[in-house]
PDB file of C-alpha atoms in Angstrom:
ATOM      1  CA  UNK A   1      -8.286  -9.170  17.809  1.00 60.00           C
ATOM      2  CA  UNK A   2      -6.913 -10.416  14.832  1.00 62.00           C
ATOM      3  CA  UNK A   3      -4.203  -8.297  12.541  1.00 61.00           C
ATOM      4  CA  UNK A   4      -4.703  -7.571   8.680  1.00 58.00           C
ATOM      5  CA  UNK A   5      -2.003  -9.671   8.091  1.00 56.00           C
ATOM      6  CA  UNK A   6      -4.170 -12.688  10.280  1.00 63.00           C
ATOM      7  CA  UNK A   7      -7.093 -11.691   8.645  1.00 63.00           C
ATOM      8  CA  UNK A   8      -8.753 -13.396   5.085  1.00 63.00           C
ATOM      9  CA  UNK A   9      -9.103 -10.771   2.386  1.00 57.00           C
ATOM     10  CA  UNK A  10     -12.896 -10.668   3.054  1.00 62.00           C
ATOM     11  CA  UNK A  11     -12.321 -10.072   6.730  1.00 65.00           C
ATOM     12  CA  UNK A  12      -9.882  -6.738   6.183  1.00 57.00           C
ATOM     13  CA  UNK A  13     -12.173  -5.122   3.103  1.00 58.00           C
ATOM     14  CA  UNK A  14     -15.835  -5.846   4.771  1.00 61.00           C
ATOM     15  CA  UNK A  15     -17.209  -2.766   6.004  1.00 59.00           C
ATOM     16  CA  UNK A  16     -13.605  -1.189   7.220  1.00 70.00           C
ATOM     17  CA  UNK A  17     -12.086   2.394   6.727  1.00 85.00           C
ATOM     18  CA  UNK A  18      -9.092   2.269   5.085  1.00 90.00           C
ATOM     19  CA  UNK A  19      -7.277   4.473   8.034  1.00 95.00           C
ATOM     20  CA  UNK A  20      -3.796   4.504   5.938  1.00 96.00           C
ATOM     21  CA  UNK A  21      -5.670   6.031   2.779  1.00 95.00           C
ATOM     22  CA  UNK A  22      -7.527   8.643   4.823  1.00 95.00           C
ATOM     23  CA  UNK A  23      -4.706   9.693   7.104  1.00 97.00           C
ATOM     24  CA  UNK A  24      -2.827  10.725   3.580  1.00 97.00           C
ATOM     25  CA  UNK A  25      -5.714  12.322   1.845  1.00 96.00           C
ATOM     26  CA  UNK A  26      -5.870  14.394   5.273  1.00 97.00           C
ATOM     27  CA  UNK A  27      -2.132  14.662   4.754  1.00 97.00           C
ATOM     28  CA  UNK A  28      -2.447  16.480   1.578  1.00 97.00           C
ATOM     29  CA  UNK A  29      -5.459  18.566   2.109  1.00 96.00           C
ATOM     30  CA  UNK A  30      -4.474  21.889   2.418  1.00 87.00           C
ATOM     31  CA  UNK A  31      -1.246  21.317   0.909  1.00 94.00           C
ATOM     32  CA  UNK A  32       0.361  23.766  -1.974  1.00 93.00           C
ATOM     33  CA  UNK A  33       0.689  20.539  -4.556  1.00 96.00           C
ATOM     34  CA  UNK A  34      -1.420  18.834  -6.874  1.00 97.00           C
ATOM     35  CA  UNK A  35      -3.097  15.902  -5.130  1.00 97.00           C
ATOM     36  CA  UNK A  36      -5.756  12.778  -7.076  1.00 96.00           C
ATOM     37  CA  UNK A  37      -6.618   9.804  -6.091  1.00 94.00           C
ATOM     38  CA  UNK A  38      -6.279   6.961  -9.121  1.00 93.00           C
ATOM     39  CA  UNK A  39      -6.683   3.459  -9.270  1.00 81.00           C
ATOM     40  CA  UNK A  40      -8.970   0.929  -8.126  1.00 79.00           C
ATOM     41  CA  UNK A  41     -10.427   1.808  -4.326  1.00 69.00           C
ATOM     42  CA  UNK A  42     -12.132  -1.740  -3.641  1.00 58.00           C
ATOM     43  CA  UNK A  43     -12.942  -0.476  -0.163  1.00 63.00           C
ATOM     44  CA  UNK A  44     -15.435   2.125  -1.840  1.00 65.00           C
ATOM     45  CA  UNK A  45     -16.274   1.080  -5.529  1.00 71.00           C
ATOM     46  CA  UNK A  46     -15.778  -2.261  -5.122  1.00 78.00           C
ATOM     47  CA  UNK A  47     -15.234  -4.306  -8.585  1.00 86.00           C
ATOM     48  CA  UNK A  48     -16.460  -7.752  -7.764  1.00 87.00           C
ATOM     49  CA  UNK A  49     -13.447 -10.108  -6.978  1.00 85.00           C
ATOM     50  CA  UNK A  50     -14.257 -12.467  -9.871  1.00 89.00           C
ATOM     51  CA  UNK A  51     -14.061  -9.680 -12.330  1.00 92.00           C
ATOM     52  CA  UNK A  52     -11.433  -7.699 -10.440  1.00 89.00           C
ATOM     53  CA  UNK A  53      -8.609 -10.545 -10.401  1.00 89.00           C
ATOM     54  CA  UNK A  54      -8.965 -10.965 -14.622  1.00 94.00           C
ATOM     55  CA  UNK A  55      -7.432  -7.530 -14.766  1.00 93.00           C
ATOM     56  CA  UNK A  56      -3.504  -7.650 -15.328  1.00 94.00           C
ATOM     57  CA  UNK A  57      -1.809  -7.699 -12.093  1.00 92.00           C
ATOM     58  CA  UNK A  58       0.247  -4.306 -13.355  1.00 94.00           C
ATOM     59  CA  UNK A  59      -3.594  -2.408 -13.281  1.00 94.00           C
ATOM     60  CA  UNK A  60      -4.764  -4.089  -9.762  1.00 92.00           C
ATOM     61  CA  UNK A  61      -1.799  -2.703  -8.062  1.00 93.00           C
ATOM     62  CA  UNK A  62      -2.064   0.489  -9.438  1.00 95.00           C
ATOM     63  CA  UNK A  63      -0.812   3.608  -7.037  1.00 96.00           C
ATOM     64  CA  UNK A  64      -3.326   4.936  -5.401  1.00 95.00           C
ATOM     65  CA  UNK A  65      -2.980   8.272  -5.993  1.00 96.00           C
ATOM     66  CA  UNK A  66      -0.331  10.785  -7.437  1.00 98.00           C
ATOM     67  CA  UNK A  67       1.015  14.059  -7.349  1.00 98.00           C
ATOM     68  CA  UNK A  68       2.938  17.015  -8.286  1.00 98.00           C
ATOM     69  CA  UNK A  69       4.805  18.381  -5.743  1.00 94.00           C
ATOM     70  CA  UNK A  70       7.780  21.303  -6.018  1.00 93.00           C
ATOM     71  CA  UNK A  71       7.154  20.512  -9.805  1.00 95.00           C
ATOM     72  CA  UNK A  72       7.847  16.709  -9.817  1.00 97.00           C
ATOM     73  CA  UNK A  73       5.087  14.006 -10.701  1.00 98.00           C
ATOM     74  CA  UNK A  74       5.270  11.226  -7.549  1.00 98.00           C
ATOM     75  CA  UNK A  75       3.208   7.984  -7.452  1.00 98.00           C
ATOM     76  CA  UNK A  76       1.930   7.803  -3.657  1.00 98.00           C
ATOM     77  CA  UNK A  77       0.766   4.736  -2.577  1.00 97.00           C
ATOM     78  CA  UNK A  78      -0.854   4.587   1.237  1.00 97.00           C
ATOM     79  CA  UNK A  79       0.166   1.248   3.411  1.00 97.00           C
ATOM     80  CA  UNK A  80      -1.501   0.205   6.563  1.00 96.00           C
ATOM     81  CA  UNK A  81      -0.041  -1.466   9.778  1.00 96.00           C
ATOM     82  CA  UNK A  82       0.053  -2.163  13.303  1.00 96.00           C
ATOM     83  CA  UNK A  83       3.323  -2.838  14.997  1.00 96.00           C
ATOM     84  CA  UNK A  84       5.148  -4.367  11.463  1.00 97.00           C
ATOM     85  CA  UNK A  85       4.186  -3.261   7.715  1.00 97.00           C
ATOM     86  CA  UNK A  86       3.806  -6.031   4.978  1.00 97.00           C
ATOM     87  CA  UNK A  87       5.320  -5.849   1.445  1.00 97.00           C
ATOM     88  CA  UNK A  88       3.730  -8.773  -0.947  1.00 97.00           C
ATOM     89  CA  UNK A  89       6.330  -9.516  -3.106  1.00 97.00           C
ATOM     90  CA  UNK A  90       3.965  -9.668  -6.302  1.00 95.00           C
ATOM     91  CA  UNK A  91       2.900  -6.101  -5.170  1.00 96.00           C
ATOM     92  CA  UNK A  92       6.843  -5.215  -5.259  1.00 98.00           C
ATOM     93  CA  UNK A  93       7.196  -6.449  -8.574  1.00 97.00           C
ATOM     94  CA  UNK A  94       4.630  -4.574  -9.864  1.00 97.00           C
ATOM     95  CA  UNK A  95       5.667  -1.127  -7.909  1.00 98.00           C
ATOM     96  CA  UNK A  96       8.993  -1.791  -9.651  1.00 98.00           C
ATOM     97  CA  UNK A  97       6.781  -2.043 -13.295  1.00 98.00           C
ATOM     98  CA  UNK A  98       5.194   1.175 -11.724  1.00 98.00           C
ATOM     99  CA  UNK A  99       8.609   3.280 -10.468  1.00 98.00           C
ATOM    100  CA  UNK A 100       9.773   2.954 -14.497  1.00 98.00           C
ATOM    101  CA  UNK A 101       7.066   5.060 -14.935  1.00 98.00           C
ATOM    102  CA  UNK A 102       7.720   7.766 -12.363  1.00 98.00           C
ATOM    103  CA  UNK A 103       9.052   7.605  -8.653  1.00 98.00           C
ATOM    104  CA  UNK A 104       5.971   6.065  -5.769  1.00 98.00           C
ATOM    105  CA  UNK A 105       5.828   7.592  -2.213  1.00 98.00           C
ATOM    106  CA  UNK A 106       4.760   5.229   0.316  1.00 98.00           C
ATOM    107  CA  UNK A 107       2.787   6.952   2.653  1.00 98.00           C
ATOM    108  CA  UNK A 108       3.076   4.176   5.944  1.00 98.00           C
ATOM    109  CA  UNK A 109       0.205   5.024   8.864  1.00 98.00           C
ATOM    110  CA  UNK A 110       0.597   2.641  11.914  1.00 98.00           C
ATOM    111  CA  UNK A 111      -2.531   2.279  14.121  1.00 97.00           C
ATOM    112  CA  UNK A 112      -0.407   1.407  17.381  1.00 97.00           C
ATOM    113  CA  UNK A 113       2.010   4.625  17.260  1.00 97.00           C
ATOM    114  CA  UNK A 114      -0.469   6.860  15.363  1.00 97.00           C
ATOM    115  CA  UNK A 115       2.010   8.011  13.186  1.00 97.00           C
ATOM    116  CA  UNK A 116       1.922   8.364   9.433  1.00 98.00           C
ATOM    117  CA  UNK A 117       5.457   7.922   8.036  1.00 98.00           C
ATOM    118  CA  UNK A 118       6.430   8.994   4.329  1.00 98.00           C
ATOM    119  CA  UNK A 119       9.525   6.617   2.656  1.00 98.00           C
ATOM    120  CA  UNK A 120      10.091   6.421  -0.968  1.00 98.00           C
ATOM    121  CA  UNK A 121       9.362   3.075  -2.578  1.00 98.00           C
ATOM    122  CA  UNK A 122      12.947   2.218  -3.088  1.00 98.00           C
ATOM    123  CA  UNK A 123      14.241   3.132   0.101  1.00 98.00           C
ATOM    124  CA  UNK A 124      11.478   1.040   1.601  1.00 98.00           C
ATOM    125  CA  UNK A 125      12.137  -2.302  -0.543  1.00 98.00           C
ATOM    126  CA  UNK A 126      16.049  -1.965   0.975  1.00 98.00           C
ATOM    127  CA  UNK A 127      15.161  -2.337   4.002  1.00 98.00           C
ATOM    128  CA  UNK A 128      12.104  -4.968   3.286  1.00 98.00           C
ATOM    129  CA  UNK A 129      14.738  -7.476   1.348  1.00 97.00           C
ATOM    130  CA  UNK A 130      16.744  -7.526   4.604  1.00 97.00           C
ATOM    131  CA  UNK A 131      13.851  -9.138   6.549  1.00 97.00           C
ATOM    132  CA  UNK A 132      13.306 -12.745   5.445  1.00 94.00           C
ATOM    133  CA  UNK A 133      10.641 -14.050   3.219  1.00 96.00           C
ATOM    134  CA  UNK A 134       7.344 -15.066   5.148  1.00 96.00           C
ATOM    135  CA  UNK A 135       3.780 -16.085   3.907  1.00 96.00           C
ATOM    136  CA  UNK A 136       0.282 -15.474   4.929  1.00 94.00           C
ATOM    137  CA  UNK A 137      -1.660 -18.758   5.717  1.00 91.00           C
ATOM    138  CA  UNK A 138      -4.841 -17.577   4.022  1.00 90.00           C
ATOM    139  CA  UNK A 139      -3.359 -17.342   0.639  1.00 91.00           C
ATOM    140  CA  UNK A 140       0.269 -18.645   0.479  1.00 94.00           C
ATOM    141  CA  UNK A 141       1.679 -15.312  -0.788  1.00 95.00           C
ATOM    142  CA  UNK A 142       5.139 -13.939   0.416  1.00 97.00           C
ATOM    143  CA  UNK A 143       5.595 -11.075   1.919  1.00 98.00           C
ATOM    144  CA  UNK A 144       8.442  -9.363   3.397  1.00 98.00           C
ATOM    145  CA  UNK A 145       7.756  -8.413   7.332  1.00 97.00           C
ATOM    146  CA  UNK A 146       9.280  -4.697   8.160  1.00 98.00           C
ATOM    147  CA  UNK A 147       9.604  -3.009  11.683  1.00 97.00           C
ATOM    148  CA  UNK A 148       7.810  -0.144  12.010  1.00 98.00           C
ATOM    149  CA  UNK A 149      10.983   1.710  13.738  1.00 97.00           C
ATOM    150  CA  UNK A 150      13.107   0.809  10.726  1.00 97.00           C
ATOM    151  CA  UNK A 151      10.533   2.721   8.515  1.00 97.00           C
ATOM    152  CA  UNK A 152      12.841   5.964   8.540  1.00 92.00           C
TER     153      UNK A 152
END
């Protein structure tokens, strides 16, 4: 079986769950905070890819929800992954556009250890620009490769 990271775009958004997404809605169900999903879900309401890549890159990588919690307003974007988590460096740049705005949550669930992890955005990019820069064969983009035990 092949990994998201394997996998053409097509292949991981064609008739898939996005487990990461649903483990954190289930995550904040329940919860005493304010809790929304925003953004573009393609998984759900898909925008057809022609139309959805003339958008400005800062709107397709939107958070994909947000929330107040103990008073503060937090971005939370949800991340899925096996053994290792990948961090697209264009999608970095724009969570740094993003975090001037107000503070993002990653929310990181890996399907291997069933375990949904929560890291703030910045911690999370430390520890991604110590890995080295590698690039998925489908689409030449660079990503940074993180162990899912160094996700603390």
């Amino acid at each position: 079986m092949k990994t998201d990271a394997e996998s053409t775009f097509k292949e991981r958004n064609t008739d898939r769950i996005d487990i990461a997404q649903v483990k954190t809605d289930e995550y904040f169900k329940g919860r005493d905070c304010f809790y929304k999903r925003i953004g573009f879900d393609e998984k759900e309401d898909q925008i057809p890819n022609h139309i959805f890549y003339k958008f400005p890159s800062f709107l397709r990588n939107m958070p994909d929800a947000c929330a107040v919690t103990n008073g503060r307003f937090i971005f939370i974007e949800a991340k899925g992954c096996r053994d290792n988590l990948h961090l697209k460096l264009e999608d970095m740049a724009e969570y740094d556009n993003w975090e001037q705005i107000a503070s993002i949550c990653i929310f990181a669930y890996s399907t291997t250890f069933n375990s949904l992890k929560q890291i703030m955005y910045k911690s999370l990019k430390e520890i991604a620009e110590m890995h080295p820069v590698n690039r998925y064969p489908d689409n030449n983009k660079e990503h940074h490769v993180i162990p899912w035990k160094e996700i603390v």
